[in-house]
Amino acid sequence: MTISEKGTPAVIWTKGLTKKYGELTAVDHLDLTVFKGEVFGLLGPNGAGKTTTTLMLLGLTEPDGGEAIIKDLNCTRDSIEVKKAVGYLPDNVGFYSGMTGRENLRFTGRLNGLEGGALEEKIDELLVRVNMVKAADKKTGAYSRGMKQRLGIADVLMKDPEIIIMDEPTLGIDPEGVRELMWLIRDLAERDGRTILLSSHQLHQVQRVCDRMGIFVQGKMAACGTLEELGRQIDHDGINTLELSVYPDNIRLQNILKNTNGVIDMEKNSDIYIIHSSFDLRRTLSKELACQGYTIMHMRQAGSDLDEIYRKYFEKEGERIEAGNNTEKK
């Protein structure tokens, strides 16, 4: 069994998972590991293979190669048992529109073997958890998308799954609804110890909520890890790039920057210095500039946010594909 650095076991893993639709390879030899209690984000544009991966994990479509395992269950051969162990929140949750939120949860609870006082107690508890008490007795046909997503999480929790898979959970939700949903997802992992696998193309939201991320490019996993690890993996030739703005900006400052150990070269764009170095200079420069009486107005390591990392991976994959096409032409 694969164990994380924190000692937690893997509860989802795939090896060489592949799915083709005719000439199109939607998922291409995917190796993926998700550990117990973490929030893992599958990140990529529409058509990258995220939803196809989700369908194979749920046993809703068969792979053409490789295998997918959830809690020692083969997702293809043991699909019924997998469905019992996993909660699934699709990108567009469906409810009986003529029934209230509470009635929909009651229906789901009964399907999962709950009845009487235990069922009503659980419904009340989950409505509080997802902040839907006030809307519980309104018909779901009048719900906003965000309300449906929150009720969808309550619906998933009716069977108390250890693992929850979410497909584009924040799609079409207003900023306040996104904030509430992100908090709820983190709470499910941190307080309950549940494992969350979510697919999304919303970079900022994924960055806020996920412990680790996998970047999907044309059916392949281009990279996987924490935000910091992804930044290191895409770093070109070991060169670090630092954006820096300091007050006061003078000749003495420029000499300090140029003579700092590790600096390779430096340029200036308006009031921002762009410094290329052989290692991360943030700690060194913060200490030195403070000692010299300077005030740092802006300091940012390039590649430290998901948007930039994501863009670089797509540029890198584009270069790889172009190189392959040129080789074939020769």
Short mmCIF file of C-alpha atoms in Angstrom, two decimals:
data_model
loop_
_atom_site.label_atom_id
_atom_site.label_comp_id
_atom_site.label_asym_id
_atom_site.label_seq_id
_atom_site.Cartn_x
_atom_site.Cartn_y
_atom_site.Cartn_z
CA MET A 1 0.00 0.00 0.00
CA THR A 2 1.25 3.49 -0.90
CA ILE A 3 1.73 5.78 2.12
CA SER A 4 2.06 9.58 2.07
CA GLU A 5 4.87 11.49 3.80
CA LYS A 6 2.42 12.12 6.66
CA GLY A 7 1.85 8.37 7.03
CA THR A 8 -1.68 8.34 5.57
CA PRO A 9 -2.64 5.52 3.19
CA ALA A 10 -3.71 5.89 -0.43
CA VAL A 11 -7.46 5.40 -0.89
CA ILE A 12 -7.61 6.16 -4.62
CA TRP A 13 -5.00 5.09 -7.14
CA THR A 14 -4.79 4.43 -10.84
CA LYS A 15 -2.11 2.72 -12.88
CA GLY A 16 -1.86 3.23 -16.64
CA LEU A 17 -5.56 4.16 -16.78
CA THR A 18 -6.54 4.72 -20.41
CA LYS A 19 -9.78 5.53 -22.22
CA LYS A 20 -10.23 5.99 -25.98
CA TYR A 21 -13.16 7.19 -28.04
CA GLY A 22 -12.31 6.17 -31.58
CA GLU A 23 -9.11 7.96 -32.55
CA LEU A 24 -9.28 10.24 -29.51
CA THR A 25 -7.40 9.20 -26.36
CA ALA A 26 -9.37 10.98 -23.63
CA VAL A 27 -7.24 9.61 -20.76
CA ASP A 28 -3.72 8.50 -21.57
CA HIS A 29 -1.97 6.08 -19.15
CA LEU A 30 -2.94 7.99 -16.02
CA ASP A 31 -1.05 7.24 -12.80
CA LEU A 32 -2.77 8.93 -9.87
CA THR A 33 -2.61 8.56 -6.08
CA VAL A 34 -4.93 10.30 -3.62
CA PHE A 35 -4.33 9.90 0.11
CA LYS A 36 -6.85 9.59 2.92
CA GLY A 37 -8.10 12.92 4.26
CA GLU A 38 -6.69 15.16 1.53
CA VAL A 39 -8.40 17.44 -0.97
CA PHE A 40 -6.98 16.64 -4.40
CA GLY A 41 -7.72 18.75 -7.46
CA LEU A 42 -7.78 17.46 -11.05
CA LEU A 43 -7.01 20.64 -12.96
CA GLY A 44 -7.45 21.16 -16.68
CA PRO A 45 -9.62 22.77 -19.38
CA ASN A 46 -12.78 21.22 -20.77
CA GLY A 47 -11.84 18.18 -22.82
CA ALA A 48 -8.68 17.46 -20.83
CA GLY A 49 -9.99 14.12 -19.56
CA LYS A 50 -11.14 15.05 -16.05
CA THR A 51 -14.76 13.92 -16.38
CA THR A 52 -13.78 10.71 -18.18
CA THR A 53 -11.42 9.91 -15.30
CA THR A 54 -14.23 10.53 -12.82
CA LEU A 55 -16.58 8.21 -14.74
CA MET A 56 -14.00 5.41 -14.70
CA LEU A 57 -13.41 5.85 -10.97
CA LEU A 58 -17.15 5.55 -10.37
CA GLY A 59 -17.42 2.45 -12.54
CA LEU A 60 -19.72 4.25 -14.97
CA THR A 61 -17.47 3.62 -17.96
CA GLU A 62 -14.88 0.91 -18.54
CA PRO A 63 -11.24 1.74 -19.25
CA ASP A 64 -9.50 0.47 -22.36
CA GLY A 65 -6.33 -0.12 -20.38
CA GLY A 66 -4.87 0.04 -16.89
CA GLU A 67 -6.86 -0.06 -13.69
CA ALA A 68 -8.46 2.15 -11.04
CA ILE A 69 -8.71 1.17 -7.37
CA ILE A 70 -10.71 2.77 -4.55
CA LYS A 71 -10.24 1.33 -1.06
CA ASP A 72 -8.93 -1.99 -2.47
CA LEU A 73 -11.97 -2.24 -4.76
CA ASN A 74 -11.48 -2.47 -8.50
CA CYS A 75 -13.61 0.31 -9.97
CA THR A 76 -14.65 -1.83 -12.94
CA ARG A 77 -15.18 -5.27 -11.41
CA ASP A 78 -16.48 -4.00 -8.04
CA SER A 79 -18.43 -1.00 -9.32
CA ILE A 80 -21.48 -1.62 -7.09
CA GLU A 81 -19.34 -1.70 -3.93
CA VAL A 82 -17.43 1.38 -5.12
CA LYS A 83 -20.70 3.30 -5.53
CA LYS A 84 -21.61 2.39 -1.94
CA ALA A 85 -18.29 3.71 -0.62
CA VAL A 86 -18.10 6.90 -2.69
CA GLY A 87 -20.29 9.99 -2.74
CA TYR A 88 -20.57 11.78 -6.08
CA LEU A 89 -21.49 15.42 -6.69
CA PRO A 90 -21.95 16.11 -10.45
CA ASP A 91 -21.50 19.56 -11.97
CA ASN A 92 -25.27 19.98 -12.29
CA VAL A 93 -27.04 18.39 -9.33
CA GLY A 94 -30.53 17.11 -10.06
CA PHE A 95 -33.38 17.14 -7.53
CA TYR A 96 -37.12 16.61 -7.75
CA SER A 97 -38.10 20.23 -8.40
CA GLY A 98 -41.62 19.85 -6.99
CA MET A 99 -40.25 18.63 -3.66
CA THR A 100 -38.60 20.72 -0.94
CA GLY A 101 -34.96 20.39 0.00
CA ARG A 102 -35.94 18.50 3.14
CA GLU A 103 -38.18 16.12 1.17
CA ASN A 104 -35.40 15.39 -1.29
CA LEU A 105 -33.00 14.56 1.56
CA ARG A 106 -35.67 12.37 3.17
CA PHE A 107 -36.05 10.46 -0.10
CA THR A 108 -32.27 9.90 -0.34
CA GLY A 109 -32.08 8.89 3.33
CA ARG A 110 -34.72 6.20 2.86
CA LEU A 111 -32.86 4.86 -0.17
CA ASN A 112 -29.89 4.46 2.17
CA GLY A 113 -31.86 2.58 4.81
CA LEU A 114 -32.66 5.41 7.24
CA GLU A 115 -36.11 5.82 8.78
CA GLY A 116 -37.99 7.60 11.56
CA GLY A 117 -36.29 9.75 14.17
CA ALA A 118 -32.76 8.84 13.07
CA LEU A 119 -33.53 10.03 9.55
CA GLU A 120 -35.08 13.34 10.65
CA GLU A 121 -32.21 13.99 13.06
CA LYS A 122 -29.65 13.44 10.32
CA ILE A 123 -31.55 15.71 7.91
CA ASP A 124 -31.61 18.51 10.49
CA GLU A 125 -27.91 18.05 11.23
CA LEU A 126 -26.92 18.17 7.55
CA LEU A 127 -29.09 21.20 6.77
CA VAL A 128 -27.24 23.10 9.49
CA ARG A 129 -23.90 21.84 8.19
CA VAL A 130 -24.48 23.14 4.65
CA ASN A 131 -26.24 26.34 5.79
CA MET A 132 -29.59 25.45 4.18
CA VAL A 133 -31.96 25.55 7.16
CA LYS A 134 -33.87 28.63 5.96
CA ALA A 135 -34.43 27.18 2.47
CA ALA A 136 -35.06 23.60 3.58
CA ASP A 137 -38.85 23.77 3.19
CA LYS A 138 -38.85 25.58 -0.15
CA LYS A 139 -39.20 23.66 -3.40
CA THR A 140 -35.83 22.97 -5.03
CA GLY A 141 -37.14 24.23 -8.38
CA ALA A 142 -36.70 27.73 -6.95
CA TYR A 143 -33.13 27.14 -5.72
CA SER A 144 -30.12 28.95 -7.15
CA ARG A 145 -27.24 26.86 -8.49
CA GLY A 146 -25.21 27.51 -5.35
CA MET A 147 -28.09 26.37 -3.12
CA LYS A 148 -28.44 23.19 -5.17
CA GLN A 149 -24.73 22.48 -4.81
CA ARG A 150 -24.88 22.90 -1.02
CA LEU A 151 -27.98 20.70 -0.83
CA GLY A 152 -26.12 18.27 -3.12
CA ILE A 153 -23.35 17.95 -0.54
CA ALA A 154 -25.97 17.26 2.15
CA ASP A 155 -27.49 14.66 -0.17
CA VAL A 156 -24.09 13.01 -0.66
CA LEU A 157 -23.49 12.99 3.12
CA MET A 158 -26.74 11.11 3.75
CA LYS A 159 -24.83 7.85 3.15
CA ASP A 160 -21.78 9.06 5.12
CA PRO A 161 -19.11 8.28 2.49
CA GLU A 162 -15.40 8.29 3.30
CA ILE A 163 -14.62 9.53 -0.21
CA ILE A 164 -16.39 12.26 -2.17
CA ILE A 165 -15.82 12.97 -5.88
CA MET A 166 -16.93 16.38 -7.15
CA ASP A 167 -17.12 17.41 -10.80
CA GLU A 168 -16.73 21.20 -11.30
CA PRO A 169 -18.46 21.96 -7.95
CA THR A 170 -18.26 25.77 -8.27
CA LEU A 171 -19.34 26.10 -11.90
CA GLY A 172 -21.78 29.00 -12.35
CA ILE A 173 -21.88 29.96 -8.66
CA ASP A 174 -21.60 33.57 -7.43
CA PRO A 175 -18.50 34.59 -5.40
CA GLU A 176 -20.23 34.37 -2.02
CA GLY A 177 -21.57 30.91 -2.89
CA VAL A 178 -18.08 29.83 -3.96
CA ARG A 179 -16.62 31.06 -0.67
CA GLU A 180 -19.16 29.05 1.34
CA LEU A 181 -18.63 25.94 -0.78
CA MET A 182 -14.83 26.15 -0.50
CA TRP A 183 -15.08 26.44 3.28
CA LEU A 184 -17.41 23.43 3.40
CA ILE A 185 -15.06 21.30 1.28
CA ARG A 186 -12.10 22.07 3.56
CA ASP A 187 -14.26 21.34 6.61
CA LEU A 188 -15.24 17.92 5.24
CA ALA A 189 -11.57 17.01 4.94
CA GLU A 190 -10.23 18.62 8.13
CA ARG A 191 -13.05 17.93 10.59
CA ASP A 192 -14.42 14.68 9.18
CA GLY A 193 -11.25 13.24 7.69
CA ARG A 194 -13.01 12.60 4.38
CA THR A 195 -11.07 12.34 1.13
CA ILE A 196 -12.17 14.80 -1.56
CA LEU A 197 -11.32 14.47 -5.25
CA LEU A 198 -12.55 17.42 -7.27
CA SER A 199 -12.14 18.31 -10.91
CA SER A 200 -12.10 21.95 -11.99
CA HIS A 201 -10.72 24.52 -14.40
CA GLN A 202 -11.13 27.33 -11.83
CA LEU A 203 -7.48 27.94 -10.93
CA HIS A 204 -7.88 30.36 -8.03
CA GLN A 205 -10.49 28.20 -6.32
CA VAL A 206 -8.40 25.04 -6.66
CA GLN A 207 -5.38 26.85 -5.26
CA ARG A 208 -7.36 27.92 -2.19
CA VAL A 209 -8.88 24.57 -1.28
CA CYS A 210 -6.63 21.72 -2.46
CA ASP A 211 -3.71 20.07 -0.65
CA ARG A 212 -2.33 18.69 -3.91
CA MET A 213 -3.17 19.13 -7.58
CA GLY A 214 -2.70 17.25 -10.82
CA ILE A 215 -2.48 19.20 -14.07
CA PHE A 216 -4.20 17.50 -17.02
CA VAL A 217 -3.02 18.27 -20.54
CA GLN A 218 -4.64 16.39 -23.45
CA GLY A 219 -5.44 13.32 -21.38
CA LYS A 220 -2.04 13.13 -19.69
CA MET A 221 -1.04 14.06 -16.15
CA ALA A 222 1.60 16.70 -16.90
CA ALA A 223 2.52 17.22 -13.24
CA CYS A 224 1.28 16.45 -9.75
CA GLY A 225 2.03 17.83 -6.28
CA THR A 226 1.55 20.74 -3.93
CA LEU A 227 1.60 24.27 -5.32
CA GLU A 228 5.21 24.64 -4.20
CA GLU A 229 6.22 21.32 -5.79
CA LEU A 230 4.53 22.23 -9.09
CA GLY A 231 6.43 25.51 -9.14
CA ARG A 232 9.74 23.69 -8.64
CA GLN A 233 8.94 21.09 -11.32
CA ILE A 234 8.27 23.71 -14.00
CA ASP A 235 11.26 25.86 -13.08
CA HIS A 236 13.33 26.24 -16.25
CA ASP A 237 17.01 25.26 -15.94
CA GLY A 238 16.98 25.90 -12.19
CA ILE A 239 16.63 29.67 -12.68
CA ASN A 240 14.59 31.58 -10.09
CA THR A 241 12.89 34.85 -11.05
CA LEU A 242 12.04 37.43 -8.38
CA GLU A 243 9.96 40.60 -8.78
CA LEU A 244 11.05 43.29 -6.31
CA SER A 245 10.10 46.89 -5.57
CA VAL A 246 11.94 48.76 -2.79
CA TYR A 247 11.86 52.24 -1.23
CA PRO A 248 13.99 54.25 -1.63
CA ASP A 249 15.13 53.22 -5.09
CA ASN A 250 18.69 54.42 -5.59
CA ILE A 251 22.16 53.50 -6.87
CA ARG A 252 23.11 52.00 -3.51
CA LEU A 253 20.13 49.65 -3.72
CA GLN A 254 21.12 48.53 -7.23
CA ASN A 255 24.65 47.73 -6.02
CA ILE A 256 23.27 45.67 -3.13
CA LEU A 257 21.07 43.67 -5.48
CA LYS A 258 23.80 43.10 -8.10
CA ASN A 259 26.31 41.95 -5.49
CA THR A 260 23.95 39.55 -3.69
CA ASN A 261 25.23 35.99 -3.79
CA GLY A 262 23.29 33.93 -6.34
CA VAL A 263 22.20 36.78 -8.61
CA ILE A 264 22.76 35.95 -12.29
CA ASP A 265 21.37 39.07 -13.93
CA MET A 266 18.90 41.86 -13.27
CA GLU A 267 16.65 44.19 -15.26
CA LYS A 268 14.19 46.92 -14.37
CA ASN A 269 10.62 47.35 -15.57
CA SER A 270 9.19 50.66 -14.33
CA ASP A 271 9.69 50.50 -10.55
CA ILE A 272 9.97 46.68 -10.46
CA TYR A 273 13.33 44.89 -10.51
CA ILE A 274 13.32 41.50 -12.25
CA ILE A 275 16.11 39.45 -10.67
CA HIS A 276 17.26 36.07 -12.03
CA SER A 277 19.16 33.92 -9.56
CA SER A 278 20.44 30.40 -8.98
CA PHE A 279 18.30 29.94 -5.84
CA ASP A 280 15.40 31.58 -3.96
CA LEU A 281 16.62 34.98 -2.69
CA ARG A 282 13.54 36.09 -0.77
CA ARG A 283 14.81 35.35 2.73
CA THR A 284 18.31 36.69 2.05
CA LEU A 285 17.11 39.95 0.50
CA SER A 286 14.40 40.53 3.10
CA LYS A 287 16.99 40.39 5.87
CA GLU A 288 19.67 42.39 4.06
CA LEU A 289 17.39 45.19 2.85
CA ALA A 290 15.81 45.59 6.28
CA CYS A 291 19.27 45.89 7.85
CA GLN A 292 20.21 48.54 5.28
CA GLY A 293 17.12 50.63 6.06
CA TYR A 294 15.09 49.85 2.95
CA THR A 295 11.35 49.10 2.83
CA ILE A 296 10.15 46.29 0.56
CA MET A 297 7.03 47.45 -1.29
CA HIS A 298 6.55 44.33 -3.44
CA MET A 299 8.21 40.91 -3.52
CA ARG A 300 6.97 37.99 -5.58
CA GLN A 301 8.65 34.81 -6.72
CA ALA A 302 7.60 34.08 -10.31
CA GLY A 303 5.85 30.73 -10.57
CA SER A 304 4.43 30.99 -7.04
CA ASP A 305 0.78 31.09 -8.11
CA LEU A 306 -1.24 28.42 -9.88
CA ASP A 307 -2.25 30.60 -12.82
CA GLU A 308 1.36 31.07 -13.91
CA ILE A 309 2.31 27.44 -13.25
CA TYR A 310 -0.71 26.25 -15.25
CA ARG A 311 0.18 28.49 -18.20
CA LYS A 312 3.79 27.29 -18.21
CA TYR A 313 2.79 23.63 -18.27
CA PHE A 314 0.57 24.22 -21.29
CA GLU A 315 3.35 26.10 -23.05
CA LYS A 316 5.74 23.24 -22.27
CA GLU A 317 3.29 20.60 -23.55
CA GLY A 318 2.65 22.65 -26.69
CA GLU A 319 6.40 22.76 -27.37
CA ARG A 320 6.61 18.98 -26.85
CA ILE A 321 3.76 18.31 -29.31
CA GLU A 322 5.22 20.68 -31.91
CA ALA A 323 8.62 18.98 -31.60
CA GLY A 324 6.95 15.60 -32.08
CA ASN A 325 5.11 16.81 -35.18
CA ASN A 326 8.32 18.18 -36.68
CA THR A 327 10.07 14.85 -36.04
CA GLU A 328 7.27 12.97 -37.81
CA LYS A 329 7.53 15.28 -40.86
CA LYS A 330 11.23 14.50 -41.17
#
